[in-house]
Amino acid sequence: MNNLSWKEAIIQILKEAGKPLHYTEISSRILDTKLRTRVGATPAATVNAQISTSIKREGTASPFVRVEEGRYALRELLETPQNTQSDAENQIITSFGMFWRRSEVDLSKPSAALWGIAEPGSKPVDFSDQRGIYILYDGREAIYIGRSHDRGLGQRLYEHTRDRLAARWDRFSWFGLRPVEDDAKLGDLPQQYAAHSIIPALESILIEALELRQNRKRGDGFEAIEYLQKTDEKLEKRRLKKALESLVDAGS
């Protein structure tokens, strides 16, 4: 089956999944199952555009529903109570960032912003108040695992620039529990989690963080969105100002 339209292929993937998926995961599954042979240079962007256009033009008649930034479901499945409840229960880790650079974060103060984007061109999200688990690295060697529970991720990283680990780490990864809302703000923590979803979530964190060669895929049920690091704009402006001052001094 390789003659399906983009819309037909997306519907089939979402129907087989039985739950919301990020558009990058939808495009990946279309490629894996060879539902289309002509996919172009940016299949993920095409999937996102197809779904967004359908929702905009067809409204409630569209077969697709946006459940959060970048994630979509089939309307007929989302409106089934048991499916909606299952997805909410299974989603523990909602977002994560891998090997972000310490040098691209302004950690001179506790309120440091941690900017990330789901894909180039998307609206940036500040994860400084995210809650979850983080890992500090020296190069690519993990040297410390911590948690941000009563204090946000930004605050915890700031503290590690002033404790015994201050000079020992240059990168960090994080796995967050607070969901990202449509307005690019962090939502509230869920009140409880289903017991059967906790073990797969822990397995997924270890697989992602350690990148073991024998684990060829993510842990079961890991649908979290990976965010790419975006340099703090204030830090960029300070660097530019310093560079200009250096040029002026050199010309004097």
Coordinates of C-alpha atoms in Angstrom, one line a residue:
M1 CA 0.0 0.0 0.0
N2 CA 1.9 3.0 -1.3
N3 CA -0.7 5.0 -3.2
L4 CA -2.4 6.6 -0.2
S5 CA -2.8 10.4 -0.1
W6 CA -1.1 12.1 2.8
K7 CA -4.4 12.5 4.6
E8 CA -5.3 8.8 4.1
A9 CA -1.9 7.7 5.4
I10 CA -2.1 10.0 8.5
I11 CA -5.6 8.7 9.3
Q12 CA -4.4 5.1 9.0
I13 CA -1.4 5.7 11.3
L14 CA -3.4 7.4 13.9
K15 CA -6.1 4.7 13.8
E16 CA -3.5 2.0 14.2
A17 CA -1.9 3.8 17.1
G18 CA -5.2 4.4 18.9
K19 CA -3.8 7.5 20.7
P20 CA -2.4 10.9 20.0
L21 CA 1.0 11.1 18.2
H22 CA 3.4 13.9 17.5
Y23 CA 3.5 14.8 13.8
T24 CA 7.2 13.7 13.6
E25 CA 6.2 10.3 14.9
I26 CA 3.4 10.1 12.4
S27 CA 5.7 10.9 9.5
S28 CA 8.2 8.3 10.8
R29 CA 5.6 5.6 10.9
I30 CA 4.4 6.5 7.4
L31 CA 8.0 6.0 6.1
D32 CA 8.5 2.8 8.1
T33 CA 5.2 1.2 6.8
K34 CA 5.8 2.6 3.3
L35 CA 2.3 4.0 3.0
R36 CA 3.8 6.5 0.6
T37 CA 6.8 6.2 -1.7
R38 CA 7.0 9.9 -2.5
V39 CA 7.5 11.8 0.7
G40 CA 9.7 14.8 -0.3
A41 CA 12.5 16.3 1.6
T42 CA 10.5 17.3 4.7
P43 CA 7.9 14.6 5.4
A44 CA 7.4 15.8 9.0
A45 CA 6.6 19.3 8.0
T46 CA 4.2 18.0 5.3
V47 CA 2.3 15.9 7.8
N48 CA 2.0 18.9 10.2
A49 CA 0.8 21.1 7.3
Q50 CA -1.7 18.5 6.1
I51 CA -3.2 18.2 9.6
S52 CA -3.2 21.9 10.4
T53 CA -4.8 22.8 7.0
S54 CA -7.5 20.2 7.6
I55 CA -8.4 21.5 11.0
K56 CA -8.4 25.1 9.8
R57 CA -10.5 24.5 6.7
E58 CA -12.8 21.8 7.9
G59 CA -13.3 22.7 11.6
T60 CA -15.2 20.1 13.5
A61 CA -15.6 18.1 10.3
S62 CA -11.9 17.5 10.2
P63 CA -11.0 13.9 11.3
F64 CA -8.1 15.4 13.3
V65 CA -7.9 17.0 16.7
R66 CA -5.0 18.9 18.2
V67 CA -4.4 17.7 21.8
E68 CA -1.3 19.9 22.5
E69 CA 1.5 21.5 20.6
G70 CA 2.6 19.2 17.8
R71 CA 0.4 16.3 18.9
Y72 CA -2.7 15.1 17.1
A73 CA -5.4 12.5 17.4
L74 CA -8.3 11.1 15.4
R75 CA -11.5 12.9 16.5
E76 CA -13.4 9.6 16.6
L77 CA -10.9 8.0 18.9
L78 CA -10.4 11.0 21.1
E79 CA -14.1 11.2 21.7
T80 CA -14.1 7.7 23.1
P81 CA -13.9 8.0 26.9
Q82 CA -11.7 5.0 27.5
N83 CA -9.1 6.1 24.9
T84 CA -8.9 9.6 26.3
Q85 CA -8.4 8.4 29.8
S86 CA -5.8 5.9 28.8
D87 CA -3.7 8.5 27.0
A88 CA -3.8 10.9 30.0
E89 CA -2.8 8.1 32.4
N90 CA 0.2 6.9 30.3
Q91 CA 1.7 10.3 29.7
I92 CA 4.3 10.8 32.5
I93 CA 7.3 12.3 30.7
T94 CA 5.9 15.0 28.5
S95 CA 9.0 16.7 27.2
F96 CA 12.8 16.3 27.3
G97 CA 16.1 17.8 26.1
M98 CA 19.3 15.9 25.4
F99 CA 22.8 17.1 25.9
W100 CA 22.0 20.8 26.2
R101 CA 25.0 23.0 26.6
R102 CA 25.7 24.8 29.8
S103 CA 27.4 27.6 27.9
E104 CA 24.2 28.6 26.1
V105 CA 22.3 29.2 29.4
D106 CA 22.7 32.4 31.5
L107 CA 23.3 30.8 34.9
S108 CA 24.5 34.0 36.6
K109 CA 21.2 34.2 38.5
P110 CA 18.6 31.7 39.9
S111 CA 15.9 32.7 37.5
A112 CA 17.9 31.5 34.5
A113 CA 15.7 30.9 31.4
L114 CA 16.0 27.5 29.7
W115 CA 14.7 28.0 26.1
G116 CA 13.8 25.1 23.8
I117 CA 12.0 24.6 20.5
A118 CA 10.2 21.5 19.3
E119 CA 11.5 22.1 15.8
P120 CA 13.2 25.0 13.9
G121 CA 10.8 27.9 13.5
S122 CA 8.4 26.8 16.3
K123 CA 7.6 29.0 19.2
P124 CA 10.2 28.7 22.0
V125 CA 9.3 27.4 25.4
D126 CA 11.0 28.4 28.7
F127 CA 11.6 25.2 30.8
S128 CA 13.2 26.9 33.8
D129 CA 10.3 26.0 36.0
Q130 CA 10.0 22.4 34.6
R131 CA 9.8 19.6 37.2
G132 CA 11.4 16.2 36.7
I133 CA 14.8 14.5 36.4
Y134 CA 18.0 15.9 35.1
I135 CA 21.5 14.5 34.3
L136 CA 24.8 16.5 34.4
Y137 CA 27.6 15.5 32.0
D138 CA 31.3 16.1 31.7
G139 CA 31.6 15.8 28.0
R140 CA 29.4 12.8 27.3
E141 CA 30.1 11.1 30.7
A142 CA 27.2 11.3 33.1
I143 CA 28.5 12.5 36.5
Y144 CA 25.3 13.3 38.4
I145 CA 21.6 12.6 38.4
G146 CA 19.2 14.9 40.2
R147 CA 15.6 15.9 40.5
S148 CA 13.7 19.1 40.4
H149 CA 10.7 18.8 42.6
D150 CA 10.2 21.7 45.0
R151 CA 12.4 23.9 42.8
G152 CA 12.4 24.4 39.1
L153 CA 15.0 23.0 36.7
G154 CA 16.6 26.4 36.2
Q155 CA 17.1 26.9 39.9
R156 CA 18.6 23.4 40.3
L157 CA 21.1 24.0 37.5
Y158 CA 22.0 27.4 39.0
E159 CA 22.8 25.7 42.3
H160 CA 25.1 23.3 40.6
T161 CA 27.2 26.2 39.4
R162 CA 28.0 27.1 43.0
D163 CA 28.4 23.7 44.7
R164 CA 31.0 20.9 44.5
L165 CA 30.0 20.1 40.9
A166 CA 30.5 23.7 39.7
A167 CA 33.6 23.0 37.5
R168 CA 32.8 19.5 36.6
W169 CA 29.9 19.7 34.1
D170 CA 29.4 21.3 30.7
R171 CA 26.2 19.6 29.4
F172 CA 22.9 18.4 30.8
S173 CA 19.8 16.4 29.8
W174 CA 16.4 16.7 31.4
F175 CA 13.1 14.8 31.4
G176 CA 10.0 16.9 32.4
L177 CA 6.6 16.1 33.8
R178 CA 4.8 19.4 33.3
P179 CA 3.1 19.5 29.9
V180 CA 3.6 22.3 27.3
E181 CA 0.4 24.2 26.6
D182 CA -0.7 25.7 23.3
D183 CA 0.5 29.2 24.4
A184 CA 4.0 27.7 25.0
K185 CA 3.6 27.9 28.8
L186 CA 4.1 25.0 31.1
G187 CA 0.9 23.3 32.5
D188 CA 0.2 21.9 35.9
L189 CA 1.6 18.7 37.2
P190 CA -1.0 15.8 37.1
Q191 CA -2.4 14.9 40.5
Q192 CA -1.6 11.2 40.1
Y193 CA -0.2 8.7 37.7
A194 CA -1.3 5.2 36.7
A195 CA 0.9 2.6 38.4
H196 CA 1.2 0.5 35.2
S197 CA 2.8 3.5 33.4
I198 CA 5.5 4.3 35.9
I199 CA 7.9 1.4 35.0
P200 CA 7.8 2.1 31.2
A201 CA 8.5 5.7 31.9
L202 CA 11.5 4.9 34.1
E203 CA 12.8 2.5 31.4
S204 CA 12.4 5.1 28.7
I205 CA 14.4 7.7 30.7
L206 CA 17.3 5.3 31.1
I207 CA 17.3 4.3 27.4
E208 CA 17.3 7.9 26.3
A209 CA 19.8 9.1 28.9
L210 CA 22.4 6.2 28.5
E211 CA 22.0 5.6 24.8
L212 CA 22.8 1.9 25.1
R213 CA 23.8 0.3 21.8
Q214 CA 21.5 -2.7 22.3
N215 CA 18.4 -0.6 22.8
R216 CA 17.4 0.2 19.3
K217 CA 14.2 2.0 20.2
R218 CA 12.6 4.1 22.9
G219 CA 10.9 2.5 25.8
D220 CA 7.3 1.4 25.5
G221 CA 4.8 4.3 25.6
F222 CA 7.4 7.0 25.4
E223 CA 5.7 9.7 23.4
A224 CA 7.4 12.7 25.0
I225 CA 8.5 15.6 22.7
E226 CA 12.2 16.3 22.4
Y227 CA 13.1 20.0 22.5
L228 CA 16.2 21.4 20.9
Q229 CA 18.1 24.0 22.9
K230 CA 17.8 27.6 22.0
T231 CA 20.4 30.1 23.2
D232 CA 19.2 32.7 25.7
E233 CA 18.6 35.9 23.7
K234 CA 19.9 38.0 26.6
L235 CA 23.1 36.0 26.6
E236 CA 23.5 36.4 22.8
K237 CA 23.0 40.2 23.2
R238 CA 25.7 40.4 25.9
R239 CA 28.1 38.4 23.7
L240 CA 27.4 40.7 20.8
K241 CA 28.0 43.8 22.9
K242 CA 31.2 42.3 24.2
A243 CA 32.4 41.5 20.7
L244 CA 31.6 45.0 19.5
E245 CA 33.5 46.6 22.4
S246 CA 36.5 44.4 21.6
L247 CA 36.4 45.6 18.0
V248 CA 36.2 49.2 19.1
D249 CA 39.2 48.7 21.5
A250 CA 41.2 47.0 18.8
G251 CA 40.6 50.0 16.5
S252 CA 41.6 52.6 19.0

